[in-house]
CSV table of C-alpha atoms in Angstrom, one decimal:
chain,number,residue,atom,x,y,z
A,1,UNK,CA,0.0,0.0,0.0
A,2,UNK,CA,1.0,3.0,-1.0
A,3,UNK,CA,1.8,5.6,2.0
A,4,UNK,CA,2.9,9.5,2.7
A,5,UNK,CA,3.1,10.6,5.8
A,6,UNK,CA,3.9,14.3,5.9
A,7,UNK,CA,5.6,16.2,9.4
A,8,UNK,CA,6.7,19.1,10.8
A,9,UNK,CA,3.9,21.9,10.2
A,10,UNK,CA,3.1,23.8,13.2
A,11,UNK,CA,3.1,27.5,14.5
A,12,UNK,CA,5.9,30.1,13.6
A,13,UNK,CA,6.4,34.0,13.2
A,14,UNK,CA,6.7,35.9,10.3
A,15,UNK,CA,10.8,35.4,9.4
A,16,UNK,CA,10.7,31.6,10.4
A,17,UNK,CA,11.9,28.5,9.8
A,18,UNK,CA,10.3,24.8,9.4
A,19,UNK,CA,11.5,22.0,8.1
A,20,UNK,CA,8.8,19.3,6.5
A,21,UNK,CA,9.3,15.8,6.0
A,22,UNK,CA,7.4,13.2,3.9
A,23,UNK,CA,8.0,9.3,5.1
A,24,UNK,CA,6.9,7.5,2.0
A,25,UNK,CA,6.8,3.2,1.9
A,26,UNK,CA,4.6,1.0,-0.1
A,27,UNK,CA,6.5,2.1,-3.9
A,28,UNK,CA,10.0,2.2,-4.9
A,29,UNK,CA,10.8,6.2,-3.6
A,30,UNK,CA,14.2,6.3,-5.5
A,31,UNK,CA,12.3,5.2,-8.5
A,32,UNK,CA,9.9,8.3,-8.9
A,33,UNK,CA,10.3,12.5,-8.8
A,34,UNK,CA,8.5,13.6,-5.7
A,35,UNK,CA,6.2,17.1,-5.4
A,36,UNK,CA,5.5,19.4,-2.7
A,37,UNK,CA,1.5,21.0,-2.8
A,38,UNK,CA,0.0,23.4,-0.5
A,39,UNK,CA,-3.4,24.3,-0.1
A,40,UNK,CA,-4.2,27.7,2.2
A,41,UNK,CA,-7.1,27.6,4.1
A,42,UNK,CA,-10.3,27.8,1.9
A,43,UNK,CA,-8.5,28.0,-1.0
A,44,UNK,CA,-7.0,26.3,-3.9
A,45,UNK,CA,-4.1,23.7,-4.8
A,46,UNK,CA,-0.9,25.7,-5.7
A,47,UNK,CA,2.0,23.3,-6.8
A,48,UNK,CA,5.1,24.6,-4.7
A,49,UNK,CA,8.1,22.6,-5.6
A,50,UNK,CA,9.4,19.1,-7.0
A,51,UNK,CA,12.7,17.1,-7.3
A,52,UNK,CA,14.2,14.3,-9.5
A,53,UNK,CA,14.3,10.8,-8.8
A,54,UNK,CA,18.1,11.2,-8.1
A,55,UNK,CA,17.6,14.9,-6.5
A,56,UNK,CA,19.6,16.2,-9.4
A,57,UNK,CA,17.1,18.0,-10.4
A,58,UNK,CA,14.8,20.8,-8.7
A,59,UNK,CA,12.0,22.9,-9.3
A,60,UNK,CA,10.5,26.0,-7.7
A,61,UNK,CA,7.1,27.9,-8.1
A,62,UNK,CA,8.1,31.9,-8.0
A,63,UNK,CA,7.0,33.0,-4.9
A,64,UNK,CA,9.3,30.2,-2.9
A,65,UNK,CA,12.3,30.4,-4.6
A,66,UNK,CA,15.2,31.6,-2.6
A,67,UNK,CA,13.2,30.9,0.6
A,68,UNK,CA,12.2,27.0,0.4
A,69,UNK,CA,14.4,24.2,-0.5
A,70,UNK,CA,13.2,20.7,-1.6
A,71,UNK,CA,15.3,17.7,-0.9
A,72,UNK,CA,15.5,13.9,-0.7
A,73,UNK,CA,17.0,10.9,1.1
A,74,UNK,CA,16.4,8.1,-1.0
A,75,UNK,CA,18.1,5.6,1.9
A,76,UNK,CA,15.5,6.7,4.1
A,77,UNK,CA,12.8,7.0,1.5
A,78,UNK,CA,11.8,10.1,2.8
A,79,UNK,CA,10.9,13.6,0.6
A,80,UNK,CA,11.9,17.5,2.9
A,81,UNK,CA,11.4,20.8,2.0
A,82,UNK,CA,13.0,23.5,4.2
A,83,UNK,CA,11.0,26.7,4.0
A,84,UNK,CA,13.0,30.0,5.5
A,85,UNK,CA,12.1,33.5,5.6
A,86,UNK,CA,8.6,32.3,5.8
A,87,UNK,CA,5.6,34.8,5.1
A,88,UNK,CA,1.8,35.3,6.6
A,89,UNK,CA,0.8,34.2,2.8
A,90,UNK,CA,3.1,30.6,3.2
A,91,UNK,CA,0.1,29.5,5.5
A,92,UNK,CA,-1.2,26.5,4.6
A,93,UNK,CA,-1.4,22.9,4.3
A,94,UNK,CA,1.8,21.4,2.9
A,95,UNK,CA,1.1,17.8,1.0
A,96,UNK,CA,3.8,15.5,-0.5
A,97,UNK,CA,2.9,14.0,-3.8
A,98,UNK,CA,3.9,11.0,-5.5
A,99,UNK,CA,5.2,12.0,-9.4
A,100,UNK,CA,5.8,14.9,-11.3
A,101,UNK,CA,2.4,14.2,-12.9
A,102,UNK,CA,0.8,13.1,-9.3
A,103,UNK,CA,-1.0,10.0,-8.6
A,104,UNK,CA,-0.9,9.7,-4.7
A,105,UNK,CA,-0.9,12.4,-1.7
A,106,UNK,CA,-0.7,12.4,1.5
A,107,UNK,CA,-2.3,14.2,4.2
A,108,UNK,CA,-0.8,16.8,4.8
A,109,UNK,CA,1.0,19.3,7.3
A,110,UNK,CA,-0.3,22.6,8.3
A,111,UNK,CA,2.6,25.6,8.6
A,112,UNK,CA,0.6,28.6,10.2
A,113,UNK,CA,2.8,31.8,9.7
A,114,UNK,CA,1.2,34.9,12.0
A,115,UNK,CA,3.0,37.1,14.8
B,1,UNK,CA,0.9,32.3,-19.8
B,2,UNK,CA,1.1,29.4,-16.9
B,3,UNK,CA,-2.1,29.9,-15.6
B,4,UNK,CA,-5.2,27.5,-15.8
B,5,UNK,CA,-8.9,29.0,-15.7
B,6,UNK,CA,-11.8,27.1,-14.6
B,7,UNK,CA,-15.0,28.1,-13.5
B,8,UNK,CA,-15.1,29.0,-9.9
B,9,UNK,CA,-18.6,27.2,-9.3
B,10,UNK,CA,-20.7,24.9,-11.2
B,11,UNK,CA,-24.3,23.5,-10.2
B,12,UNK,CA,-26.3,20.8,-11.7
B,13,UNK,CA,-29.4,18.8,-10.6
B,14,UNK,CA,-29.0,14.9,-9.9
B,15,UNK,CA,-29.0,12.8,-13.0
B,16,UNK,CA,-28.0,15.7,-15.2
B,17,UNK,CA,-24.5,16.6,-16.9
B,18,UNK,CA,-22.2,18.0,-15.6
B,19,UNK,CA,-19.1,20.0,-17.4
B,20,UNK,CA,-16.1,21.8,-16.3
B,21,UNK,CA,-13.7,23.5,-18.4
B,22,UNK,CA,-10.4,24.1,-17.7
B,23,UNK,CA,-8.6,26.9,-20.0
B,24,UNK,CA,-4.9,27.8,-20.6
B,25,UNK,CA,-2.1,27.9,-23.5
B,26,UNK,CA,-0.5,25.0,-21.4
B,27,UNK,CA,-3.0,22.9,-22.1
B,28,UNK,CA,-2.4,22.4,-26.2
B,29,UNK,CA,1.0,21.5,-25.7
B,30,UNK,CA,0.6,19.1,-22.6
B,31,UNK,CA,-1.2,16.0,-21.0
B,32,UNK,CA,-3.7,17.0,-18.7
B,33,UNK,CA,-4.9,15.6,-15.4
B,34,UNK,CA,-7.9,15.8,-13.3
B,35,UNK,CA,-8.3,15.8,-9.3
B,36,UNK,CA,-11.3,15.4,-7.1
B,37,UNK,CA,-10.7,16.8,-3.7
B,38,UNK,CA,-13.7,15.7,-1.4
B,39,UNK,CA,-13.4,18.0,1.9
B,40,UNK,CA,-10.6,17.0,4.6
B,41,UNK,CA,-9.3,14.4,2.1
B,42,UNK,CA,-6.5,14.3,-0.3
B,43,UNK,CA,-7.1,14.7,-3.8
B,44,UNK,CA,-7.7,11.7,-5.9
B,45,UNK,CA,-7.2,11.3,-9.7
B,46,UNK,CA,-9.7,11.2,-11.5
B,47,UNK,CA,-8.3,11.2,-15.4
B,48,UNK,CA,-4.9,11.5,-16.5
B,49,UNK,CA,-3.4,12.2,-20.0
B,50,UNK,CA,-6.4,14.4,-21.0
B,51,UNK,CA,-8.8,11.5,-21.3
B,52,UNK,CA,-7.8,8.5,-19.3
B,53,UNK,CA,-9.5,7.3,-16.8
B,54,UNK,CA,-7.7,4.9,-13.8
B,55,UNK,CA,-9.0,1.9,-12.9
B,56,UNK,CA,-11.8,2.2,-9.9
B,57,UNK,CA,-12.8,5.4,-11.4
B,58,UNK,CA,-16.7,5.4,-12.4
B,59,UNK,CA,-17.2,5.9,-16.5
B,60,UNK,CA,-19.5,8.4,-15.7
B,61,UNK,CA,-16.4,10.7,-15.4
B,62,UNK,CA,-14.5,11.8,-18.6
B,63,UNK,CA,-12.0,13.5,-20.4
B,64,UNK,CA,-11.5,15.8,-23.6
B,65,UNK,CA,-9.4,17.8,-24.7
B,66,UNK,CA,-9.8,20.6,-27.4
B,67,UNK,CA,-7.3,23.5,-28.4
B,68,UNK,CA,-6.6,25.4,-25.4
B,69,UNK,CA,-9.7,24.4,-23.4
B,70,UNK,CA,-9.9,20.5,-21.9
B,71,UNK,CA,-13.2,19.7,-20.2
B,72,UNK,CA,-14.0,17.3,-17.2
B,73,UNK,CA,-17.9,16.0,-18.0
B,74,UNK,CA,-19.3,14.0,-15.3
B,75,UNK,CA,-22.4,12.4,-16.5
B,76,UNK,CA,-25.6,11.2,-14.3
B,77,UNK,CA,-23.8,13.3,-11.6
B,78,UNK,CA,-25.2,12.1,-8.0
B,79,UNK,CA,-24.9,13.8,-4.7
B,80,UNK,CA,-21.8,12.1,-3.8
B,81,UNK,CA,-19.8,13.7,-6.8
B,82,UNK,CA,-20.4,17.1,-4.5
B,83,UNK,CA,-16.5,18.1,-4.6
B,84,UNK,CA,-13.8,20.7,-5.6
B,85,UNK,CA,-12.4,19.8,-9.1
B,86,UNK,CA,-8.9,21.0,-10.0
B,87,UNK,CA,-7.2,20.7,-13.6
B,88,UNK,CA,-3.3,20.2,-13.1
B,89,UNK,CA,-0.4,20.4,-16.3
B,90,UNK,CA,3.1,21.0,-16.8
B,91,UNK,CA,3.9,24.9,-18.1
B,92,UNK,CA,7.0,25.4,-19.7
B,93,UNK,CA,10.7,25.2,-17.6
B,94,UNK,CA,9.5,22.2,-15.9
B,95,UNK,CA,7.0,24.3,-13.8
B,96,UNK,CA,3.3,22.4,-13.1
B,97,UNK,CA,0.0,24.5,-12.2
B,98,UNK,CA,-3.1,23.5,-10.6
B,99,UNK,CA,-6.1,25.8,-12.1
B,100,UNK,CA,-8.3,27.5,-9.4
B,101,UNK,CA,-10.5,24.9,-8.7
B,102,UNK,CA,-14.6,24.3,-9.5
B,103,UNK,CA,-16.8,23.5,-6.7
B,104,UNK,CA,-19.6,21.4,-7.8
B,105,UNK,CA,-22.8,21.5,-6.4
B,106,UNK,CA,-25.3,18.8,-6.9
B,107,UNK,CA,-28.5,19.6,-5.7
């Protein structure tokens, strides 16, 4: 079965730092590019970020670049993206996805940004 | 552009047709995939490649594509197809966008 369990989210002021993890089992992780999605509250989807099978490759929506970084440790099948210098707009829920294309999500992780 | 336009809101009446468009230059160069995203759940796929469908996915669901425009139809829509609908594609420079997302009412 296919599983991603996302961590890390919580509470942080305006300036902060978080860093998010995905634990992914049930597929081959170092067999597939990985995505990061957030959704802020009552809003839509908004594709934030995605790496290479091998991490040689990375990809960043505007408003994050400089200030997140996606990363990957296919040993411990697991997917990060360190977000920095975050913003009252980063506030949302953070999801790891399975593909550049997507076929599987997971849950989620909510980072709340507000003084 | 990179962006994807849908219709914020769409309503239909049990048993009737349903169709949501999604609209963007991406769109006529690239695949096209569709989400449902039921509240407090992850989003599932509900057709990939423009007009395929994954298996477990009622046939009541479909894809098309045309030009710049592709279009979700759900037919013989029931109450439990009540969902957010988002369009997702890859823009150019290896960036991917979501469009904005229908609600669907069916009531």
């Amino acid at each position: 079965e296919v599983k991603l369990v996302e961590s890390g989210g919580g509470f942080v002021q305006p300036g902060g730092s978080l860093r998010l993890s995905c634990a992914a089992s049930g597929f081959t992780f170092s067999g597939y590019w990985m995505t990061w999605v957030r959704q802020a509250p009552g809003k839509g989807l908004e594709w934030v970020a995605n790496i290479k099978y091998d991490g040689s490759e990375k990809y960043y929506v505007d408003s994050v670049k400089g200030r997140f970084t996606i990363s990957r440790d296919n040993a411990e099948n697991s997917l990060y993206l360190q977000v920095d210098n975050l913003r009252a707009e980063d506030t949302a829920v953070y999801s790891c996805a399975r593909g550049r294309d997507i076929d599987f999500w997971g849950q989620g992780t909510l980072v709340s940004v507000s003084s | 552009s990179y962006e994807l336009t849908q219709p914020s809101s769409v309503s239909v009446s049990p048993g009737q047709t349903a169709r949501i468009t999604c609209t963007g230059d991406v769109v006529a160069k690239k695949f096209t995939r569709w989400f449902q995203q039921k509240p407090g759940q992850a989003p599932i796929v509900l057709i990939y490649r423009d007009s395929e469908r994954p298996s477990g996915i009622p046939d009541r669901f479909s894809g098309s594509s045309s030009g710049t425009t592709v279009t979700l139809t759900i037919s013989e829509a029931q109450v439990e197809d009540e969902a957010d609908y988002y369009c997702y594609s890859a823009a150019e420079n290896n960036i991917w966008v979501f469009g904005g997302g229908t609600k669907l009412t069916v009531l």
